[in-house]
Short mmCIF file of C-alpha atoms in Angstrom, two decimals:
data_model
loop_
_atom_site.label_atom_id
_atom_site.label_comp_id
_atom_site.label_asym_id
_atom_site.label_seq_id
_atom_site.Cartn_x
_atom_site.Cartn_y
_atom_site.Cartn_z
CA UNK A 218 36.20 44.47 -8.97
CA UNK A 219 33.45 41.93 -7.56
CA UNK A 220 30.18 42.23 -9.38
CA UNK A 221 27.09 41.50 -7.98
CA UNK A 222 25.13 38.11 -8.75
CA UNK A 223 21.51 37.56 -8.37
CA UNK A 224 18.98 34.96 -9.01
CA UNK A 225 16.09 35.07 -11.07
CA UNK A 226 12.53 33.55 -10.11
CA UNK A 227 9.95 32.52 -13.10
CA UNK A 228 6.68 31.56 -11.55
CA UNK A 229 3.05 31.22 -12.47
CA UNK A 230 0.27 33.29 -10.88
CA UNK A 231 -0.53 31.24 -8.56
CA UNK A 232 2.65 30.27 -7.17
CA UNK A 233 2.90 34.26 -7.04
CA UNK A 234 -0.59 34.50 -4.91
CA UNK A 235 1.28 32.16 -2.65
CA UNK A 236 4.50 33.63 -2.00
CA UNK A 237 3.66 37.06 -1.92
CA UNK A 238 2.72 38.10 1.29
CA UNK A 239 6.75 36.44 1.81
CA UNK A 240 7.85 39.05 -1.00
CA UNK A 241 6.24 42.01 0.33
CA UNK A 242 7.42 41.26 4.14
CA UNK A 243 11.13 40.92 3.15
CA UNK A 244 11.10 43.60 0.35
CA UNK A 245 8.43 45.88 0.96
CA UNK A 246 5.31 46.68 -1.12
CA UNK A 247 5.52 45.56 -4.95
CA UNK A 248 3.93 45.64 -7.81
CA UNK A 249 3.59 43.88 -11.48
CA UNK A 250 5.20 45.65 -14.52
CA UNK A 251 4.69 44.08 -18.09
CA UNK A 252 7.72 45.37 -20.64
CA UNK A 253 6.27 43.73 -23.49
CA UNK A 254 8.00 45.69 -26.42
CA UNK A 255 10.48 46.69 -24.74
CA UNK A 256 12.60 43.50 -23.35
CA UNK A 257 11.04 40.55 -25.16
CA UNK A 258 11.85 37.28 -24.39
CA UNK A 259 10.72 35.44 -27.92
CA UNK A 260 9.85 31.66 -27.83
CA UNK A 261 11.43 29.56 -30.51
CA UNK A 262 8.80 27.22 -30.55
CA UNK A 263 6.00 29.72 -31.51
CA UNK A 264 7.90 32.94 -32.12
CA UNK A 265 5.75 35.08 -29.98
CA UNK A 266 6.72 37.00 -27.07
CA UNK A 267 6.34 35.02 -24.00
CA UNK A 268 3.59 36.40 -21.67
CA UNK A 269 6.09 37.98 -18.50
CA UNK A 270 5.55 40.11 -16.11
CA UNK A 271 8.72 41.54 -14.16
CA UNK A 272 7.42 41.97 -9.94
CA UNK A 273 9.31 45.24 -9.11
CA UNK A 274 9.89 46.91 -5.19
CA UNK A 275 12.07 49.51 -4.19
CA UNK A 276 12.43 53.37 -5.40
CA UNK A 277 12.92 52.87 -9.09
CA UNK A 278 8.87 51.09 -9.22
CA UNK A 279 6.87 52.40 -12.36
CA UNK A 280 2.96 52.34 -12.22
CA UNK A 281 1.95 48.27 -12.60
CA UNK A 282 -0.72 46.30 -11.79
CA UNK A 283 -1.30 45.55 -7.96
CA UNK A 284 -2.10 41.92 -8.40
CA UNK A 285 -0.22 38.49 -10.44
CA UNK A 286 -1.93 38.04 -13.85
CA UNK A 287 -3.06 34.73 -14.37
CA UNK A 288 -1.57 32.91 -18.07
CA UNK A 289 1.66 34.91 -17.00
CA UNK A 290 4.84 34.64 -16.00
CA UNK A 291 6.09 36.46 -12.87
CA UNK A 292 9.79 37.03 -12.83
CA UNK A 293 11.61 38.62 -10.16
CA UNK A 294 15.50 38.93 -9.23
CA UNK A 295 17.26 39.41 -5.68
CA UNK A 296 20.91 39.26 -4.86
CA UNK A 297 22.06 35.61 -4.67
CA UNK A 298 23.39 36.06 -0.73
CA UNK A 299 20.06 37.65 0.61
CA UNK A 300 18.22 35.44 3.11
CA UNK A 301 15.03 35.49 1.10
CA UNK A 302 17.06 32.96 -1.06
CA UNK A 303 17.09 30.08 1.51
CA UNK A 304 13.28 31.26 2.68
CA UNK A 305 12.13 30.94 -0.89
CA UNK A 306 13.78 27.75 -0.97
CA UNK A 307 11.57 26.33 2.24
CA UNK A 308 8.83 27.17 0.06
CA UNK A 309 9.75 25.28 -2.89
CA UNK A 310 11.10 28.13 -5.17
CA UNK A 311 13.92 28.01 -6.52
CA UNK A 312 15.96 29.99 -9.09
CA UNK A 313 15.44 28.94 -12.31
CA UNK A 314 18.75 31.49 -13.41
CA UNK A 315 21.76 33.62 -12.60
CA UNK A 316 22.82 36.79 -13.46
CA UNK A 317 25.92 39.30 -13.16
CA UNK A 318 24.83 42.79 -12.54
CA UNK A 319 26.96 45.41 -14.57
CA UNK A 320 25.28 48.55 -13.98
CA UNK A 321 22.05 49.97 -12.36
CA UNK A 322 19.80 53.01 -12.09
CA UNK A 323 21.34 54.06 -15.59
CA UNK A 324 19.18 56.62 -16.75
CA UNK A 325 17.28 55.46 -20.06
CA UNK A 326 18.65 54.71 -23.67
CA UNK A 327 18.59 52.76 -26.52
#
């Protein structure tokens, strides 16, 4: 069984500002989602939870912020093969990580 692979973006609001009207024609409208408590990503160097926001599109969308956050990160992940890769990468973003896909649309646990 293949699994799927994506890419994951980390960029700062502006970058964002600049690339989004890109995002939203290739993936439709999206929005800004903070999981802070929730999935964490700690710093070593100062052991605090790195300021992230995860840009979400599609059906599964909870209520988030309409606009980038500036002092955050904006992460986002699409399926390594999808054209928006190589469009991104005109624009100077590239992936800064990979990712295998297991499951999705699980419904929620611990």
């Amino acid at each position: 069984m293949l699994l799927p692979l994506i890419v994951s973006n980390c960029l700062d609001s502006e970058k964002i500002k600049i690339i989004e009207p890109i995002l939203q024609e290739h993936l439709g409208p999206i929005s800004y989602v903070s999981l802070q408590g929730i999935k964490d990503i700690i710093l070593q160097s100062s052991q605090s939870a790195m300021p992230l926001f995860h840009i979400q599109f599609g059906l599964c969308t909870q209520k988030g912020y309409a606009n980038p956050i500036d002092g955050y990160i904006h992460m986002f992940c699409i399926p390594i093969g999808d054209p928006l890769v190589v469009i991104l990468e005109k624009q100077d973003v590239y992936p800064s990580a990979t990712a295998t896909v297991i499951h999705h649309g699980m419904e929620r646990w611990n």
